[in-house]
Amino acid sequence: ATTQGSPHRQMEHRQLSDCLLQSLQHLTEDQRQVILLKFVEDLDNARVASILDKTEGAVKSLQHRALAALKRAMEKEHCYEF
C-alpha cells in the first residue's frame, strides 16, 4: 500500500479540505485565527493569547465558539457527506 492512498481516497481528502476551507470563511476573523493558530500551527492557549493580544480565557471562549460555528458551517456546506 502506498502512503498516498487510492485515487478515490485522494479525491475525498481534497473535497473535505476544500469544504473545510470554505467553512472557515463563515467564521469571524478572530475565530478563524484561533482555529488556525491552535490546530494548524499547534500553539498553546498562552501563545495564541499573546499573538492575538487577548487573555487565555478569551482564547478558550473564542475556541469554543469557533468550533461550534465551524461545525455548523461544515454541516451547511455538507462536508460530512464525503
Short mmCIF file of C-alpha atoms in Angstrom, two decimals:
data_model
loop_
_atom_site.label_atom_id
_atom_site.label_comp_id
_atom_site.label_asym_id
_atom_site.label_seq_id
_atom_site.Cartn_x
_atom_site.Cartn_y
_atom_site.Cartn_z
CA ALA A 1 0.00 0.00 0.00
CA THR A 2 1.22 3.48 -0.76
CA THR A 3 1.13 6.42 1.62
CA GLN A 4 -0.86 8.38 -0.94
CA GLY A 5 -3.89 6.09 -0.85
CA SER A 6 -6.23 5.27 -3.66
CA PRO A 7 -7.32 7.91 -6.19
CA HIS A 8 -10.82 7.76 -4.67
CA ARG A 9 -9.40 8.42 -1.17
CA GLN A 10 -7.28 11.27 -2.51
CA MET A 11 -10.36 12.84 -4.10
CA GLU A 12 -12.31 12.53 -0.84
CA HIS A 13 -9.44 14.15 1.05
CA ARG A 14 -9.29 17.01 -1.45
CA GLN A 15 -13.06 17.55 -1.28
CA LEU A 16 -13.01 17.58 2.52
CA SER A 17 -10.08 20.03 2.53
CA ASP A 18 -11.90 22.32 0.11
CA CYS A 19 -15.06 22.09 2.20
CA LEU A 20 -13.16 22.90 5.39
CA LEU A 21 -11.54 25.94 3.77
CA GLN A 22 -14.95 27.13 2.57
CA SER A 23 -16.44 26.55 6.01
CA LEU A 24 -13.70 28.60 7.66
CA GLN A 25 -14.95 31.61 5.69
CA HIS A 26 -18.17 31.52 7.78
CA LEU A 27 -16.22 32.27 10.97
CA THR A 28 -15.30 35.70 12.29
CA GLU A 29 -11.69 36.77 11.78
CA ASP A 30 -10.91 36.17 15.48
CA GLN A 31 -12.49 32.71 15.39
CA ARG A 32 -10.60 31.81 12.21
CA GLN A 33 -7.30 32.99 13.72
CA VAL A 34 -7.82 30.94 16.88
CA ILE A 35 -8.61 27.80 14.86
CA LEU A 36 -5.59 28.24 12.62
CA LEU A 37 -3.18 29.07 15.43
CA LYS A 38 -4.41 26.27 17.70
CA PHE A 39 -4.96 23.46 15.23
CA VAL A 40 -2.78 24.25 12.23
CA GLU A 41 0.16 25.96 13.96
CA ASP A 42 -0.33 23.76 17.08
CA LEU A 43 0.21 26.63 19.51
CA ASP A 44 -0.92 26.55 23.13
CA ASN A 45 -3.50 28.94 24.56
CA ALA A 46 -0.87 31.17 26.17
CA ARG A 47 0.95 31.69 22.87
CA VAL A 48 -2.31 32.28 20.95
CA ALA A 49 -3.39 34.80 23.60
CA SER A 50 -0.08 36.62 23.26
CA ILE A 51 -0.29 36.73 19.45
CA LEU A 52 -3.91 37.94 19.45
CA ASP A 53 -3.41 40.28 22.43
CA LYS A 54 -6.20 38.54 24.36
CA THR A 55 -6.43 36.73 27.68
CA GLU A 56 -6.20 32.94 27.79
CA GLY A 57 -9.84 32.89 28.94
CA ALA A 58 -10.86 34.88 25.88
CA VAL A 59 -8.94 32.45 23.65
CA LYS A 60 -10.69 29.46 25.27
CA SER A 61 -14.06 31.13 24.78
CA LEU A 62 -13.25 32.03 21.18
CA GLN A 63 -12.07 28.47 20.51
CA HIS A 64 -15.30 27.02 21.91
CA ARG A 65 -17.48 29.36 19.82
CA ALA A 66 -15.25 28.87 16.76
CA LEU A 67 -15.50 25.08 16.88
CA ALA A 68 -19.29 25.26 17.27
CA ALA A 69 -19.53 27.73 14.36
CA LEU A 70 -17.20 25.60 12.25
CA LYS A 71 -19.32 22.52 12.90
CA ARG A 72 -22.46 24.39 11.82
CA ALA A 73 -20.69 25.74 8.72
CA MET A 74 -19.41 22.29 7.77
CA GLU A 75 -22.93 20.91 8.08
CA LYS A 76 -24.22 23.77 5.92
CA GLU A 77 -21.52 23.05 3.33
CA HIS A 78 -22.34 19.30 3.54
CA CYS A 79 -18.76 18.42 4.48
CA TYR A 80 -19.86 15.28 6.31
CA GLU A 81 -21.16 13.64 3.15
CA PHE A 82 -17.69 12.63 1.90
#
